[in-house]
Amino acid sequence: METAKTFGKWLSVNWERGLFVIAGLTLLGSSIYLVYTDKVTEAAVVFGLGFLSFIYANVARFKRFKGLGFEAELWEDKQKEAADLIERLREVVSIYTREVILGKVTAGRWGTKTDWQSHWKLYDDLVTQHEVLGQKIDFSGVKKVMDDYFLFDMSTPEISKVREAIRNGKAKAKQKMDEEFGSPIRDADGYGKRLAEYRNIPEPLGDPFQFSTRNDLAGNTLKIWEEAQDRLKRGFEVAVQVDPTVIERLEALSKLYHSRPVNVTEELIAWGMLTSNAAGAVL
C-alpha cells in the first residue's frame, strides 16, 4: 500500500518523464522488429527517435537542451555522468550501424546475386540519418570492408577468364611435352627439366578474398597473366590470349584499389551488379 502511494506521488510529479520512457521503449522495440523484417533504414530512424525520447525523459537534468546534437548546458553535478552516457550511446549506435550494413553485404553470397544498388543505398541512407541526428560517427572502417567486397565482386569474373586462358595454355604445353618425350618417357632428365618449367607457370590465386582485403588483387592477377604468357611462349611456344576488355577492367580495378576509399558511382554499381553473380558463387 505504501509502495503504491509512493509511486502515485512520483508519477504525479514526473508523468512527462514516464511518458517519454514508455515512448522510448516502444520505439526501441519497433526498431528491433523493423531490423528483423529487413526494413533497416526505417529501423535506424525509429531507433534515433527512441534514443531522443530517453534523452527527453531526463531533460530535467539539463539547464538548456537543443536536440540530438547534445548542445546542452548541464548541471554541474551531472555533467561528467551525462557526457559518459552520451559517449557510450554513440558507441552502441556505431556498432549497431556497422553490424546492420555488413550483415546485409556478407549475407547470402553463395550462388546468389549481390544487390550492390541496395547495399550502397543502405549505407548512404544510414550515414545521412546519423548526420541529420547530429551523430558524428567514423564510418571509414565500414566503408573499407564494403570496398573490399565490392572490388572483389567486380574482379572475380575477370580473374576467372584469365585463369581459364592460362589453364588452356598449360594443357597445350602438357600435350607438347607428352608428344616430345613419348610414353614411356624416353629422356627422363630432359622431361624432368621441362616439367619444372611447366610447374613454374603461375595461375591466379585459388582462394583470393582474404588476399584481396590486404593487397591489389586485380594488379596481382595482371602480373601473373604477363608472367604466364611469357613462360608459355618462351618455354613451350604456346600463345594465350583473353578478351582485351578483361585486361582493361583489371587495370581499372587496380587503379580503384590504389585510390581507396572507392568513389562509388552509378557506373560502378551497374558493373558490380553485372558481375556479382559469378563472384557470389566463388566466395
Tab-separated table of C-alpha atoms in Angstrom:
chain	number	residue	atom	x	y	z
A	1	MET	CA	0.000	0.000	0.000
A	2	GLU	CA	2.798	2.351	0.979
A	3	THR	CA	4.650	1.464	-2.239
A	4	ALA	CA	1.588	2.286	-4.341
A	5	LYS	CA	1.246	5.679	-2.649
A	6	THR	CA	4.924	6.437	-3.204
A	7	PHE	CA	4.671	5.510	-6.876
A	8	GLY	CA	1.496	7.568	-7.296
A	9	LYS	CA	3.197	10.592	-5.754
A	10	TRP	CA	6.243	10.175	-8.025
A	11	LEU	CA	4.023	9.746	-11.097
A	12	SER	CA	2.023	12.887	-10.320
A	13	VAL	CA	5.265	14.878	-10.390
A	14	ASN	CA	7.135	13.029	-13.143
A	15	TRP	CA	4.352	11.926	-15.501
A	16	GLU	CA	6.048	13.578	-18.508
A	17	ARG	CA	9.238	11.661	-17.796
A	18	GLY	CA	7.320	8.390	-17.507
A	19	LEU	CA	5.554	9.078	-20.784
A	20	PHE	CA	8.829	9.609	-22.621
A	21	VAL	CA	10.312	6.433	-21.112
A	22	ILE	CA	7.311	4.406	-22.339
A	23	ALA	CA	7.577	6.020	-25.780
A	24	GLY	CA	11.319	5.269	-25.884
A	25	LEU	CA	10.815	1.606	-25.001
A	26	THR	CA	8.047	1.284	-27.608
A	27	LEU	CA	10.200	2.850	-30.330
A	28	LEU	CA	13.193	0.693	-29.380
A	29	GLY	CA	11.046	-2.434	-29.654
A	30	SER	CA	9.720	-1.248	-33.019
A	31	SER	CA	13.260	-0.687	-34.337
A	32	ILE	CA	14.231	-4.253	-33.410
A	33	TYR	CA	11.157	-5.569	-35.233
A	34	LEU	CA	11.963	-3.468	-38.325
A	35	VAL	CA	15.516	-4.858	-38.432
A	36	TYR	CA	14.060	-8.368	-38.216
A	37	THR	CA	11.825	-7.607	-41.236
A	38	ASP	CA	14.805	-6.161	-43.215
A	39	LYS	CA	13.479	-2.570	-43.041
A	40	VAL	CA	16.859	-1.321	-41.923
A	41	THR	CA	16.590	2.333	-42.952
A	42	GLU	CA	13.264	2.735	-41.142
A	43	ALA	CA	14.736	0.936	-38.124
A	44	ALA	CA	17.593	3.458	-37.929
A	45	VAL	CA	15.141	6.378	-37.898
A	46	VAL	CA	12.889	4.773	-35.276
A	47	PHE	CA	15.931	3.914	-33.140
A	48	GLY	CA	17.008	7.572	-33.273
A	49	LEU	CA	13.556	8.718	-32.168
A	50	GLY	CA	13.594	6.220	-29.310
A	51	PHE	CA	17.019	7.450	-28.286
A	52	LEU	CA	15.711	11.029	-28.348
A	53	SER	CA	12.758	10.013	-26.138
A	54	PHE	CA	15.133	8.694	-23.476
A	55	ILE	CA	17.041	11.991	-23.595
A	56	TYR	CA	13.813	13.979	-23.141
A	57	ALA	CA	12.846	11.709	-20.238
A	58	ASN	CA	15.927	13.081	-18.484
A	59	VAL	CA	15.576	16.658	-19.693
A	60	ALA	CA	15.159	17.882	-16.106
A	61	ARG	CA	18.849	17.256	-15.612
A	62	PHE	CA	19.668	19.978	-18.138
A	63	LYS	CA	19.529	23.743	-17.940
A	64	ARG	CA	19.308	24.054	-21.696
A	65	PHE	CA	18.724	21.362	-24.366
A	66	LYS	CA	18.764	21.805	-28.159
A	67	GLY	CA	18.364	18.281	-29.566
A	68	LEU	CA	20.160	15.125	-30.517
A	69	GLY	CA	23.313	17.098	-31.262
A	70	PHE	CA	23.659	17.383	-27.452
A	71	GLU	CA	24.380	21.117	-27.471
A	72	ALA	CA	23.245	21.386	-23.859
A	73	GLU	CA	24.317	23.195	-20.728
A	74	LEU	CA	24.420	20.574	-17.989
A	75	TRP	CA	24.021	20.926	-14.270
A	76	GLU	CA	27.493	20.803	-12.776
A	77	ASP	CA	26.936	17.631	-10.742
A	78	LYS	CA	25.599	15.735	-13.809
A	79	GLN	CA	27.991	16.978	-16.495
A	80	LYS	CA	30.530	14.121	-16.447
A	81	GLU	CA	27.861	11.440	-15.981
A	82	ALA	CA	25.834	12.703	-18.947
A	83	ALA	CA	28.936	13.073	-21.150
A	84	ASP	CA	29.973	9.486	-20.413
A	85	LEU	CA	26.463	8.256	-21.149
A	86	ILE	CA	26.358	10.087	-24.476
A	87	GLU	CA	29.726	8.629	-25.488
A	88	ARG	CA	28.637	5.090	-24.614
A	89	LEU	CA	25.385	5.505	-26.544
A	90	ARG	CA	27.277	6.856	-29.545
A	91	GLU	CA	29.497	3.763	-29.487
A	92	VAL	CA	26.446	1.490	-29.282
A	93	VAL	CA	24.864	3.239	-32.281
A	94	SER	CA	28.151	2.915	-34.206
A	95	ILE	CA	28.342	-0.844	-33.548
A	96	TYR	CA	24.652	-1.293	-34.361
A	97	THR	CA	25.024	0.514	-37.688
A	98	ARG	CA	28.176	-1.392	-38.629
A	99	GLU	CA	26.567	-4.778	-37.976
A	100	VAL	CA	23.425	-3.855	-39.913
A	101	ILE	CA	25.366	-2.764	-43.013
A	102	LEU	CA	27.966	-5.543	-43.028
A	103	GLY	CA	25.307	-8.142	-42.240
A	104	LYS	CA	23.491	-7.166	-45.427
A	105	VAL	CA	26.676	-7.154	-47.525
A	106	THR	CA	28.019	-10.512	-46.346
A	107	ALA	CA	24.744	-12.459	-46.113
A	108	GLY	CA	23.581	-14.873	-48.804
A	109	ARG	CA	26.650	-14.776	-51.038
A	110	TRP	CA	26.601	-18.470	-52.029
A	111	GLY	CA	25.480	-18.584	-55.639
A	112	THR	CA	23.102	-15.621	-55.347
A	113	LYS	CA	23.270	-12.222	-56.958
A	114	THR	CA	24.564	-9.495	-54.659
A	115	ASP	CA	22.364	-6.391	-54.792
A	116	TRP	CA	25.004	-3.662	-54.684
A	117	GLN	CA	22.450	-0.998	-55.629
A	118	SER	CA	20.577	-1.764	-52.398
A	119	HIS	CA	23.753	-2.094	-50.286
A	120	TRP	CA	25.174	1.299	-51.255
A	121	LYS	CA	21.763	2.958	-50.844
A	122	LEU	CA	21.512	1.490	-47.327
A	123	TYR	CA	25.000	2.785	-46.479
A	124	ASP	CA	24.217	6.290	-47.797
A	125	ASP	CA	20.838	6.394	-46.020
A	126	LEU	CA	22.253	5.376	-42.628
A	127	VAL	CA	25.195	7.778	-42.833
A	128	THR	CA	22.825	10.586	-43.805
A	129	GLN	CA	20.409	9.783	-40.960
A	130	HIS	CA	23.200	9.854	-38.367
A	131	GLU	CA	24.370	13.216	-39.699
A	132	VAL	CA	20.808	14.573	-39.518
A	133	LEU	CA	20.573	13.362	-35.920
A	134	GLY	CA	23.822	15.159	-35.085
A	135	GLN	CA	25.854	11.996	-34.506
A	136	LYS	CA	29.469	12.268	-35.639
A	137	ILE	CA	30.441	8.634	-36.238
A	138	ASP	CA	33.517	7.389	-38.110
A	139	PHE	CA	32.312	5.026	-40.852
A	140	SER	CA	35.733	4.582	-42.506
A	141	GLY	CA	36.094	1.019	-41.175
A	142	VAL	CA	32.686	0.030	-42.563
A	143	LYS	CA	33.472	1.705	-45.902
A	144	LYS	CA	36.790	-0.180	-46.113
A	145	VAL	CA	35.100	-3.573	-45.704
A	146	MET	CA	32.380	-2.658	-48.217
A	147	ASP	CA	35.055	-1.566	-50.695
A	148	ASP	CA	36.849	-4.914	-50.176
A	149	TYR	CA	33.737	-6.898	-51.090
A	150	PHE	CA	32.778	-4.512	-53.904
A	151	LEU	CA	36.180	-4.686	-55.631
A	152	PHE	CA	36.343	-8.440	-55.084
A	153	ASP	CA	32.936	-8.977	-56.695
A	154	MET	CA	33.961	-6.961	-59.749
A	155	SER	CA	37.388	-8.637	-60.044
A	156	THR	CA	36.330	-12.275	-59.719
A	157	PRO	CA	34.702	-12.793	-63.171
A	158	GLU	CA	37.727	-11.254	-64.907
A	159	ILE	CA	40.121	-13.386	-62.843
A	160	SER	CA	38.155	-16.494	-63.806
A	161	LYS	CA	38.638	-15.660	-67.510
A	162	VAL	CA	42.388	-15.172	-67.008
A	163	ARG	CA	42.629	-18.441	-65.071
A	164	GLU	CA	40.765	-20.319	-67.813
A	165	ALA	CA	43.067	-18.914	-70.537
A	166	ILE	CA	46.196	-19.916	-68.585
A	167	ARG	CA	44.882	-23.411	-67.909
A	168	ASN	CA	44.074	-23.896	-71.585
A	169	GLY	CA	47.608	-22.793	-72.412
A	170	LYS	CA	49.071	-25.188	-69.857
A	171	ALA	CA	47.007	-28.035	-71.306
A	172	LYS	CA	48.534	-27.355	-74.730
A	173	ALA	CA	52.008	-27.177	-73.186
A	174	LYS	CA	51.465	-30.521	-71.446
A	175	GLN	CA	50.338	-32.088	-74.700
A	176	LYS	CA	53.522	-30.864	-76.393
A	177	MET	CA	55.616	-32.357	-73.583
A	178	ASP	CA	53.912	-35.726	-73.958
A	179	GLU	CA	54.465	-35.715	-77.702
A	180	GLU	CA	58.121	-34.694	-77.288
A	181	PHE	CA	59.120	-37.316	-74.717
A	182	GLY	CA	56.677	-40.097	-75.593
A	183	SER	CA	55.183	-42.793	-73.392
A	184	PRO	CA	57.092	-44.397	-71.810
A	185	ILE	CA	59.346	-41.340	-71.368
A	186	ARG	CA	62.498	-41.654	-73.464
A	187	ASP	CA	64.586	-38.931	-71.746
A	188	ALA	CA	63.905	-38.767	-68.013
A	189	ASP	CA	66.359	-35.911	-67.312
A	190	GLY	CA	65.050	-33.791	-70.168
A	191	TYR	CA	61.470	-34.487	-69.160
A	192	GLY	CA	62.248	-33.505	-65.557
A	193	LYS	CA	63.614	-30.124	-66.670
A	194	ARG	CA	60.628	-29.475	-68.892
A	195	LEU	CA	58.248	-30.494	-66.111
A	196	ALA	CA	59.907	-27.975	-63.775
A	197	GLU	CA	59.350	-25.255	-66.396
A	198	TYR	CA	55.733	-26.322	-66.696
A	199	ARG	CA	55.164	-26.194	-62.950
A	200	ASN	CA	56.618	-22.679	-62.787
A	201	ILE	CA	53.805	-21.333	-64.958
A	202	PRO	CA	51.686	-19.400	-62.416
A	203	GLU	CA	47.915	-19.217	-62.080
A	204	PRO	CA	45.723	-16.666	-60.260
A	205	LEU	CA	45.036	-17.346	-56.597
A	206	GLY	CA	42.650	-20.197	-55.867
A	207	ASP	CA	41.062	-18.512	-52.804
A	208	PRO	CA	41.573	-14.793	-53.414
A	209	PHE	CA	39.213	-12.991	-50.986
A	210	GLN	CA	41.486	-12.778	-47.932
A	211	PHE	CA	44.346	-11.713	-50.193
A	212	SER	CA	42.115	-9.002	-51.696
A	213	THR	CA	41.471	-7.394	-48.277
A	214	ARG	CA	45.171	-6.557	-47.904
A	215	ASN	CA	46.526	-6.465	-51.463
A	216	ASP	CA	45.779	-5.342	-55.005
A	217	LEU	CA	44.019	-8.469	-56.325
A	218	ALA	CA	43.462	-7.123	-59.838
A	219	GLY	CA	47.039	-5.853	-60.144
A	220	ASN	CA	48.393	-9.172	-58.858
A	221	THR	CA	46.331	-11.017	-61.479
A	222	LEU	CA	47.769	-8.832	-64.256
A	223	LYS	CA	51.329	-9.660	-63.143
A	224	ILE	CA	50.532	-13.379	-63.082
A	225	TRP	CA	48.968	-13.119	-66.552
A	226	GLU	CA	52.042	-11.439	-68.028
A	227	GLU	CA	54.396	-13.982	-66.444
A	228	ALA	CA	52.271	-16.951	-67.571
A	229	GLN	CA	52.114	-15.602	-71.132
A	230	ASP	CA	55.880	-15.172	-71.190
A	231	ARG	CA	56.689	-18.646	-69.772
A	232	LEU	CA	54.248	-20.409	-72.111
A	233	LYS	CA	55.627	-18.575	-75.140
A	234	ARG	CA	59.344	-18.957	-74.336
A	235	GLY	CA	59.260	-22.462	-72.905
A	236	PHE	CA	56.562	-24.155	-74.994
A	237	GLU	CA	55.786	-21.837	-77.939
A	238	VAL	CA	52.177	-21.615	-76.776
A	239	ALA	CA	50.374	-18.264	-77.218
A	240	VAL	CA	47.447	-17.457	-74.900
A	241	GLN	CA	45.011	-14.551	-75.187
A	242	VAL	CA	41.966	-13.135	-73.401
A	243	ASP	CA	39.454	-10.518	-74.467
A	244	PRO	CA	41.165	-7.086	-74.224
A	245	THR	CA	38.172	-5.884	-72.168
A	246	VAL	CA	39.230	-8.254	-69.367
A	247	ILE	CA	42.664	-6.617	-69.144
A	248	GLU	CA	41.152	-3.118	-69.297
A	249	ARG	CA	38.803	-3.900	-66.416
A	250	LEU	CA	41.554	-5.402	-64.282
A	251	GLU	CA	43.683	-2.299	-64.877
A	252	ALA	CA	40.750	-0.078	-63.875
A	253	LEU	CA	40.125	-2.136	-60.720
A	254	SER	CA	43.803	-1.943	-59.777
A	255	LYS	CA	43.611	1.855	-60.013
A	256	LEU	CA	40.467	1.869	-57.862
A	257	TYR	CA	42.248	-0.213	-55.206
A	258	HIS	CA	45.124	2.275	-55.003
A	259	SER	CA	42.771	5.285	-54.810
A	260	ARG	CA	40.528	3.972	-51.991
A	261	PRO	CA	38.130	4.793	-50.441
A	262	VAL	CA	36.290	3.991	-53.663
A	263	ASN	CA	34.275	6.830	-55.149
A	264	VAL	CA	31.133	4.799	-55.823
A	265	THR	CA	29.316	5.911	-58.977
A	266	GLU	CA	26.216	4.638	-60.777
A	267	GLU	CA	28.502	3.195	-63.462
A	268	LEU	CA	30.489	1.201	-60.896
A	269	ILE	CA	27.313	-0.037	-59.211
A	270	ALA	CA	25.955	-1.209	-62.582
A	271	TRP	CA	29.258	-3.012	-63.234
A	272	GLY	CA	29.141	-4.610	-59.789
A	273	MET	CA	25.553	-5.770	-60.354
A	274	LEU	CA	26.546	-7.439	-63.646
A	275	THR	CA	29.496	-9.314	-62.166
A	276	SER	CA	28.322	-10.110	-58.613
A	277	ASN	CA	26.516	-13.332	-59.520
A	278	ALA	CA	29.758	-15.008	-60.581
A	279	ALA	CA	31.599	-13.540	-57.580
A	280	GLY	CA	28.987	-14.827	-55.149
A	281	ALA	CA	29.407	-18.352	-56.466
A	282	VAL	CA	33.176	-18.256	-55.851
A	283	LEU	CA	33.166	-16.766	-52.333
